[in-house]
Amino acid sequence: MQHTPIRGIIAYPVTPFLADDAGIDEAAFRRVLDALLATDPAAIAILGSAGESAYLREAEWQRGVELGVEAVGGKVPLIVGIGELTTAAAVAKARFAERAGADRLMVIPVSYWKLDETEIFAHFEAVAAATDLPIMVYNNPATSGVDMPPALLVRMVREIPGIDLIKESSGDIHRMHAIHELSDGTIPFYNGANHLALEALAAGAQGWCTAAPNLLGSQPARLVAHIDAGEMEQARALFYTLLPVLRFIVQGGLPTTVKAGLRLQGLEAGDPRRPLRPLAGERLETLRHLLATQ
Amino acid sequence: MQHTPIRGIIAYPVTPFLADDAGIDEAAFRRVLDALLATDPAAIAILGSAGESAYLREAEWQRGVELGVEAVGGKVPLIVGIGELTTAAAVAKARFAERAGADRLMVIPVSYWKLDETEIFAHFEAVAAATDLPIMVYNNPATSGVDMPPALLVRMVREIPGIDLIKESSGDIHRMHAIHELSDGTIPFYNGANHLALEALAAGAQGWCTAAPNLLGSQPARLVAHIDAGEMEQARALFYTLLPVLRFIVQGGLPTTVKAGLRLQGLEAGDPRRPLRPLAGERLETLRHLLATQ
Amino acid sequence: MQHTPIRGIIAYPVTPFLADDAGIDEAAFRRVLDALLATDPAAIAILGSAGESAYLREAEWQRGVELGVEAVGGKVPLIVGIGELTTAAAVAKARFAERAGADRLMVIPVSYWKLDETEIFAHFEAVAAATDLPIMVYNNPATSGVDMPPALLVRMVREIPGIDLIKESSGDIHRMHAIHELSDGTIPFYNGANHLALEALAAGAQGWCTAAPNLLGSQPARLVAHIDAGEMEQARALFYTLLPVLRFIVQGGLPTTVKAGLRLQGLEAGDPRRPLRPLAGERLETLRHLLATQ
Amino acid sequence: MQHTPIRGIIAYPVTPFLADDAGIDEAAFRRVLDALLATDPAAIAILGSAGESAYLREAEWQRGVELGVEAVGGKVPLIVGIGELTTAAAVAKARFAERAGADRLMVIPVSYWKLDETEIFAHFEAVAAATDLPIMVYNNPATSGVDMPPALLVRMVREIPGIDLIKESSGDIHRMHAIHELSDGTIPFYNGANHLALEALAAGAQGWCTAAPNLLGSQPARLVAHIDAGEMEQARALFYTLLPVLRFIVQGGLPTTVKAGLRLQGLEAGDPRRPLRPLAGERLETLRHLLATQ
C-alpha cells in the first residue's frame, strides 16, 4: 500500500501530566500541540516515545488520543504511537485510535522476552488486520528492546497490507542504506535519530521524526528545506548549530529534557512521570545555556 | 537489614494461561507450583520473568499472587516478582503482595527511557517505603533494559531499609566478584543466569534463581548440594549434564521453552502470551531430544 | 601547523608481491600507481592498510617508498603510511620516508597491549619530532587495535607541531561531528570508511581516503565533485551505485578484494600475503558480478 | 596428538630490556626466570604476551629463546610463544625454537586485516608442518585482534597433527564450556584470563596460564592445589585475596604492571618498550599498596 508520503518533519509532542499522578494536563497538552503546529511540521505524532506513552494508564492513553485529534484538527496528518508488550493490547489501541479519528498509526513492538522475526511479523499482522489506518513501522531498539533489521522492515511493508512507511531510530546510517537498496528506493523511510538528521537526509530519508521542534521551532523544518534546495553548506551550518541541543536531548532522554526545555522557554508542560525525574542541577544549567545560544 | 539468607534454589514457575486471552489457568498454575515444591527448592518466586509478569493485566497479576500464596502455603518462603515501568505501579503491587500474604518481594526496574542511578535509587526507595516485606533487588538488563552495576546494588542494600538480597542475572561473573568484594562478603547474592550456575556457586553465590526445576526436577538442588559438600568433580559432571537444557531455555526464552518442555513432560501449562509463540518445528524437536537424554 | 588542505580523493594503492615470498613486484606496483593517477586523485597514499604495510619486511617497506616516490613523480602529493608497534620503528620509518622524498606521512599507532592517551601522544610526539614532513593522524581501531577519540585527535593536531590532518576510519559519523565541533571547523578531517562516503562529505569531510579508485576509477572523485556542486541527488544516486562495491571491499578486507578485483579487470597485482588468502569461490563470483554491473 | 597434559600453572616471565633500546637485559631475564621457577610452575612459557614478544626485533626474539632454554634447563617444560602477522614469519620462528631446544610452542595468530577460518586454519597448518614440537593454540582476541571460536579451536586440535592443547584468554567462561562439550572433555584447555581463574578451574580448566607468579609467588599454584583437593572454600578465599592484584595487572597491561611490581619487590626488570610507558603516579601507588597487603 502506498500513500502520498509525508515529506519533512514529523513532530512529537511531550505529554504533560497533572501533579500527584492525577492524569494528563489537558490544557498544557493543547498548548504543546498548538506550539508544535507553528513549527511547520508535515505531520504530528502523539503518544510516541517522547510522549511517555509507555508510562500511561490505558484510560490516560485513550484521553490523549482524543485530545490530540481535537487539537490537531486536520491541519496536518495526526499519527498515534502504539508501543505494547502484548499483541492484544496493541490491537485494542489500534481500534481505539481509528475510532477516535487518527489518520495513521506508528507501531513499535516492545519486548520483555526477546522476539524472533516470526513473532514480530505476526504482531504487526494482527495490528494491521484490526484497522484500516496506514501504519508506520517503528524501529527503536534502545527504548523498546526489539531490534528489527532492514530486511524484516522492508518485508513487512511489502507483505502486510496497511504498513507503508518505516521509521528508523537505531542511529545506524547503514540501515538506511539497506532500506533504500532492498526496496530500490521505493519505500519511504524516516530518521528518528536526532543527531543523525543531516546524514539521514543526505542518504535519502523522506523526513525526520523528532521532538526537537518543541524546543527549536521551525529550524528542523528549515534543515529539510535546505537539503531540498541543494543548499548543502547552509544545511551543514544549520545542523552544526542545532547539534548541541539535539545531542543533549538524545542523551538525556526526550521527555526529561524536552519538558525541562519547555519550562525554560515559558511553556509549562510539567515533569516526566516517575521513576523519571525532572532535569536539575548542572544538566539543567547546560540546557539553559544551550537554548539561550540557539 | 539482614534476614536469614535463603541457601540453594529459588524456583520460578511459569504462569499458565487459558485460551483466548481469558486469564490465568488456575488449575494449571497450581499443578506447576505443586510440581516445583517437589524439586527441593529453598524458596519459590512467582510472577518473575519466567512467569510472564510483564504480559499480565493488573487483575491477572493480583489473582496470580493470591494463587501463589495459597498453593505454596508456607512450605517455603514465597517471593513475588515486581517489574514495572512506573514507580506508582510498583508501589501499588508491593502493597497488594504484602496484604495477600507474600513473604518477600523481588523487584526489577523496567525501562523505556534510560534511568540514571538517582532515578533507580528513588524507585527502590519508594517501593521499600511502601511495604514491610524484605526485598531482593533484581538486575537483568537483557529483559528489563536497566543495568544496575554492582556498586549501585550494594549501595541500595546498605542504604535502603528493607532491601537485603541481590539477584544478578547479567551473566557477568565479574559482577559477582565485585558484589562480594564491595560488601566484604556480607551481602548474599544469587545467580539468575542459568548457564553460569556452576561458576556462580564457585564464586560464592548464595543460591541459584532458576526456572530449570520445572523441567529438571531436583537436579539443580543437587548441584548446590555437591558444591556444599566440596564435591567439585560431581558438581562439574552434573553441570555439564544439565548445561544443554540450561543453555536451550536461556537462548529460547524461559516462558516459551519451559512451557513447551512441561507439555512434553505431560504437565500441560498452555502457551506463552502473544506476541510470544509456542515452541515449534525443529526447536521443539531439539528440546524433546534434550529432555529425553537428561 | 596548517598546510593547504587536500580536497577530494586520497587514493590508496595495493602493494603487489612476487610469488614465493620474493618481495614487491615492482613492475606491477608501477602499473597500479599509474592506474591510480588516472582516477583524478588529490593525493596518493602508499603503504597504508590497503597496501599491506603491516605484512612487509623492513627492506620491502623501504623499497616500496622509493618506488612510490618515483612513480608518483610529484604529479600529486605522495603520502607514506606508517603503522608500527614500537615507537622506535615508527621513528626510523619516518626518517627514511623523508629522506626518500615523500611529501607527507600518515601515522597510525598499532597495539598489542592497549595504549593509554599519554602513550599515544608520546608516540606521535616522537615521530613528529623526527621529521619535517607534515603528518596526518590516522584512527582505525578495527585494524590497529588503537582507538583514538576525537578529543585526543584534535588535541594532538593542536599541540604537536607537524600534525595537521585527521583521517577517521572508525566509521562513526558522530566522531566527525565531534572533530568539527571541537576544532570549530578548522581542522580538516578525512573519511576512511568507504561505506560512509556520502554522509561524511555531507558532514563536512575534506576528502575521502580510499582504495576504491583501484576498481572504480574516477567515480569516487566524481562523488566529491557532485557534493561540491550542491548536486545532492546526483551524489546520492552515484553513491548508491557504488555502495555494493564499497561494502564488499570493506567487508572482505581491502588487500584481498582489491587485488582480486584488479585481476578481474586485467591488471595483475598478485595475491595478498599469507595468512591472507586470495578471494575465491562464491565471493569471487560476487565481486565479478558487482564489477560487471558498475 | 595427545601428550601428557600439563596440570597447574604455566608461568609467563616478562622480558627485561637494556636502556636506550639496546636489546634484552640478559642477566635480568635470568633472574626473572629463576624467580619464576621457585613459584611451583608446571611449565614456563617465554615470549608470550606478557613477554612483549610483539615488540621484539627478530634477533632479540631469537636470543630470548636461547636464554630461556638455558635458564629453565629442563626443570619444567619450556614453552615458546609465537605471535606473528605473516605465516612466513611464524614458520621461521617455529623452526628456530625447535632447533634451540624448546619443548613446546604456543601459537597465536595476529591480525591487521581480519582473518577468516580458512586463513587461520592454514596458518596453523603451516606452522605445525614446519616443526615436530607440540603446539598449544592460543586465543586472545583483545591483544591479537583474532577471535577463534571454540568450534574452530577444537577442530584444529582434531585435524592438525601437532596441535594438542588450547589456551583460552577471551575471558568468556561459556567458551570453556563449549570446548569441554565439543571435545567430550578430552581436549585439555587452559585459562589465560587471570580474573577468571577460580571459575575456569571450576569449569574444568587443566591449568592457568599466568604472569601472576612473577608478583604473587606460589599462591596461584596453591589455588590449583585447593581445587584439586576439593577445598572449595579455601580456594575461594584465596582467589578473593589475589583478585585485586589479578584485576590490576589485567587492566593495566601485563608488561607495564608486572615490571613495575617486580621493581617494587626488588627484582629490577626494567621498563616496557615504548610506546608502553612505565607505571607511574597514582597507579604505581595503587600497585604498591596492593602488593603490600598480599
PDB file of N, CA, C and O in Angstrom, chain B residues 73-100:
ATOM      1  N   GLY B  73       1.571 -22.131  50.389  1.00  0.00           N
ATOM      2  CA  GLY B  73       1.052 -22.438  51.722  1.00  0.00           C
ATOM      3  C   GLY B  73       2.092 -22.490  52.829  1.00  0.00           C
ATOM      4  O   GLY B  73       2.000 -23.312  53.735  1.00  0.00           O
ATOM      5  N   GLY B  74       3.107 -21.677  52.738  1.00  0.00           N
ATOM      6  CA  GLY B  74       4.079 -21.598  53.816  1.00  0.00           C
ATOM      7  C   GLY B  74       5.100 -22.717  53.836  1.00  0.00           C
ATOM      8  O   GLY B  74       5.937 -22.786  54.734  1.00  0.00           O
ATOM      9  N   LYS B  75       5.055 -23.594  52.875  1.00  0.00           N
ATOM     10  CA  LYS B  75       6.024 -24.712  52.878  1.00  0.00           C
ATOM     11  C   LYS B  75       7.449 -24.197  52.692  1.00  0.00           C
ATOM     12  O   LYS B  75       8.388 -24.748  53.262  1.00  0.00           O
ATOM     13  N   VAL B  76       7.590 -23.205  51.848  1.00  0.00           N
ATOM     14  CA  VAL B  76       8.876 -22.500  51.703  1.00  0.00           C
ATOM     15  C   VAL B  76       8.526 -21.015  51.567  1.00  0.00           C
ATOM     16  O   VAL B  76       7.361 -20.680  51.319  1.00  0.00           O
ATOM     17  N   PRO B  77       9.500 -20.135  51.715  1.00  0.00           N
ATOM     18  CA  PRO B  77       9.187 -18.710  51.522  1.00  0.00           C
ATOM     19  C   PRO B  77       8.633 -18.462  50.121  1.00  0.00           C
ATOM     20  O   PRO B  77       9.101 -19.049  49.148  1.00  0.00           O
ATOM     21  N   LEU B  78       7.647 -17.582  50.043  1.00  0.00           N
ATOM     22  CA  LEU B  78       7.001 -17.241  48.769  1.00  0.00           C
ATOM     23  C   LEU B  78       7.415 -15.820  48.397  1.00  0.00           C
ATOM     24  O   LEU B  78       7.105 -14.858  49.124  1.00  0.00           O
ATOM     25  N   ILE B  79       8.102 -15.726  47.275  1.00  0.00           N
ATOM     26  CA  ILE B  79       8.599 -14.442  46.789  1.00  0.00           C
ATOM     27  C   ILE B  79       7.742 -13.999  45.616  1.00  0.00           C
ATOM     28  O   ILE B  79       7.377 -14.820  44.769  1.00  0.00           O
ATOM     29  N   VAL B  80       7.418 -12.711  45.561  1.00  0.00           N
ATOM     30  CA  VAL B  80       6.612 -12.194  44.450  1.00  0.00           C
ATOM     31  C   VAL B  80       7.445 -11.192  43.644  1.00  0.00           C
ATOM     32  O   VAL B  80       8.039 -10.274  44.211  1.00  0.00           O
ATOM     33  N   GLY B  81       7.458 -11.389  42.334  1.00  0.00           N
ATOM     34  CA  GLY B  81       8.220 -10.515  41.453  1.00  0.00           C
ATOM     35  C   GLY B  81       7.443  -9.272  41.076  1.00  0.00           C
ATOM     36  O   GLY B  81       6.248  -9.349  40.780  1.00  0.00           O
ATOM     37  N   ILE B  82       8.131  -8.134  41.068  1.00  0.00           N
ATOM     38  CA  ILE B  82       7.504  -6.876  40.659  1.00  0.00           C
ATOM     39  C   ILE B  82       8.416  -6.189  39.647  1.00  0.00           C
ATOM     40  O   ILE B  82       9.545  -5.820  39.977  1.00  0.00           O
ATOM     41  N   GLY B  83       7.925  -6.040  38.433  1.00  0.00           N
ATOM     42  CA  GLY B  83       8.694  -5.353  37.399  1.00  0.00           C
ATOM     43  C   GLY B  83       7.798  -4.372  36.686  1.00  0.00           C
ATOM     44  O   GLY B  83       6.968  -4.757  35.861  1.00  0.00           O
ATOM     45  N   GLU B  84       7.936  -3.109  37.021  1.00  0.00           N
ATOM     46  CA  GLU B  84       7.018  -2.096  36.488  1.00  0.00           C
ATOM     47  C   GLU B  84       7.773  -0.920  35.902  1.00  0.00           C
ATOM     48  O   GLU B  84       8.847  -0.555  36.386  1.00  0.00           O
ATOM     49  N   LEU B  85       7.183  -0.292  34.903  1.00  0.00           N
ATOM     50  CA  LEU B  85       7.768   0.895  34.295  1.00  0.00           C
ATOM     51  C   LEU B  85       7.626   2.126  35.169  1.00  0.00           C
ATOM     52  O   LEU B  85       8.511   2.973  35.195  1.00  0.00           O
ATOM     53  N   THR B  86       6.509   2.234  35.877  1.00  0.00           N
ATOM     54  CA  THR B  86       6.336   3.426  36.715  1.00  0.00           C
ATOM     55  C   THR B  86       6.470   3.063  38.187  1.00  0.00           C
ATOM     56  O   THR B  86       6.124   1.954  38.606  1.00  0.00           O
ATOM     57  N   THR B  87       6.939   4.017  38.942  1.00  0.00           N
ATOM     58  CA  THR B  87       7.091   3.822  40.379  1.00  0.00           C
ATOM     59  C   THR B  87       5.725   3.630  41.025  1.00  0.00           C
ATOM     60  O   THR B  87       5.571   2.787  41.928  1.00  0.00           O
ATOM     61  N   ALA B  88       4.746   4.368  40.561  1.00  0.00           N
ATOM     62  CA  ALA B  88       3.405   4.258  41.146  1.00  0.00           C
ATOM     63  C   ALA B  88       2.864   2.838  41.022  1.00  0.00           C
ATOM     64  O   ALA B  88       2.289   2.287  41.971  1.00  0.00           O
ATOM     65  N   ALA B  89       3.065   2.226  39.873  1.00  0.00           N
ATOM     66  CA  ALA B  89       2.558   0.869  39.676  1.00  0.00           C
ATOM     67  C   ALA B  89       3.326  -0.125  40.541  1.00  0.00           C
ATOM     68  O   ALA B  89       2.745  -1.077  41.092  1.00  0.00           O
ATOM     69  N   ALA B  90       4.638   0.063  40.684  1.00  0.00           N
ATOM     70  CA  ALA B  90       5.425  -0.846  41.514  1.00  0.00           C
ATOM     71  C   ALA B  90       5.005  -0.753  42.970  1.00  0.00           C
ATOM     72  O   ALA B  90       4.888  -1.771  43.673  1.00  0.00           O
ATOM     73  N   VAL B  91       4.767   0.456  43.429  1.00  0.00           N
ATOM     74  CA  VAL B  91       4.332   0.648  44.812  1.00  0.00           C
ATOM     75  C   VAL B  91       2.991  -0.031  45.050  1.00  0.00           C
ATOM     76  O   VAL B  91       2.785  -0.720  46.063  1.00  0.00           O
ATOM     77  N   ALA B  92       2.088   0.128  44.138  1.00  0.00           N
ATOM     78  CA  ALA B  92       0.764  -0.476  44.292  1.00  0.00           C
ATOM     79  C   ALA B  92       0.867  -1.999  44.362  1.00  0.00           C
ATOM     80  O   ALA B  92       0.182  -2.650  45.168  1.00  0.00           O
ATOM     81  N   LYS B  93       1.727  -2.567  43.555  1.00  0.00           N
ATOM     82  CA  LYS B  93       1.881  -4.028  43.564  1.00  0.00           C
ATOM     83  C   LYS B  93       2.530  -4.503  44.861  1.00  0.00           C
ATOM     84  O   LYS B  93       2.188  -5.563  45.392  1.00  0.00           O
ATOM     85  N   ALA B  94       3.494  -3.740  45.350  1.00  0.00           N
ATOM     86  CA  ALA B  94       4.140  -4.135  46.601  1.00  0.00           C
ATOM     87  C   ALA B  94       3.114  -4.193  47.734  1.00  0.00           C
ATOM     88  O   ALA B  94       3.088  -5.135  48.536  1.00  0.00           O
ATOM     89  N   ARG B  95       2.265  -3.189  47.773  1.00  0.00           N
ATOM     90  CA  ARG B  95       1.233  -3.167  48.830  1.00  0.00           C
ATOM     91  C   ARG B  95       0.286  -4.352  48.684  1.00  0.00           C
ATOM     92  O   ARG B  95      -0.086  -4.998  49.658  1.00  0.00           O
ATOM     93  N   PHE B  96      -0.094  -4.625  47.436  1.00  0.00           N
ATOM     94  CA  PHE B  96      -1.016  -5.736  47.237  1.00  0.00           C
ATOM     95  C   PHE B  96      -0.388  -7.055  47.694  1.00  0.00           C
ATOM     96  O   PHE B  96      -1.015  -7.869  48.371  1.00  0.00           O
ATOM     97  N   ALA B  97       0.873  -7.273  47.298  1.00  0.00           N
ATOM     98  CA  ALA B  97       1.518  -8.551  47.626  1.00  0.00           C
ATOM     99  C   ALA B  97       1.643  -8.730  49.129  1.00  0.00           C
ATOM    100  O   ALA B  97       1.458  -9.837  49.657  1.00  0.00           O
ATOM    101  N   GLU B  98       1.942  -7.658  49.828  1.00  0.00           N
ATOM    102  CA  GLU B  98       2.055  -7.772  51.282  1.00  0.00           C
ATOM    103  C   GLU B  98       0.705  -8.152  51.898  1.00  0.00           C
ATOM    104  O   GLU B  98       0.624  -9.075  52.709  1.00  0.00           O
ATOM    105  N   ARG B  99      -0.338  -7.451  51.485  1.00  0.00           N
ATOM    106  CA  ARG B  99      -1.674  -7.765  52.013  1.00  0.00           C
ATOM    107  C   ARG B  99      -2.061  -9.204  51.694  1.00  0.00           C
ATOM    108  O   ARG B  99      -2.723  -9.865  52.481  1.00  0.00           O
ATOM    109  N   ALA B 100      -1.650  -9.688  50.547  1.00  0.00           N
ATOM    110  CA  ALA B 100      -2.068 -11.022  50.107  1.00  0.00           C
ATOM    111  C   ALA B 100      -1.286 -12.125  50.810  1.00  0.00           C
ATOM    112  O   ALA B 100      -1.636 -13.305  50.692  1.00  0.00           O
TER     113      ALA B 100
END
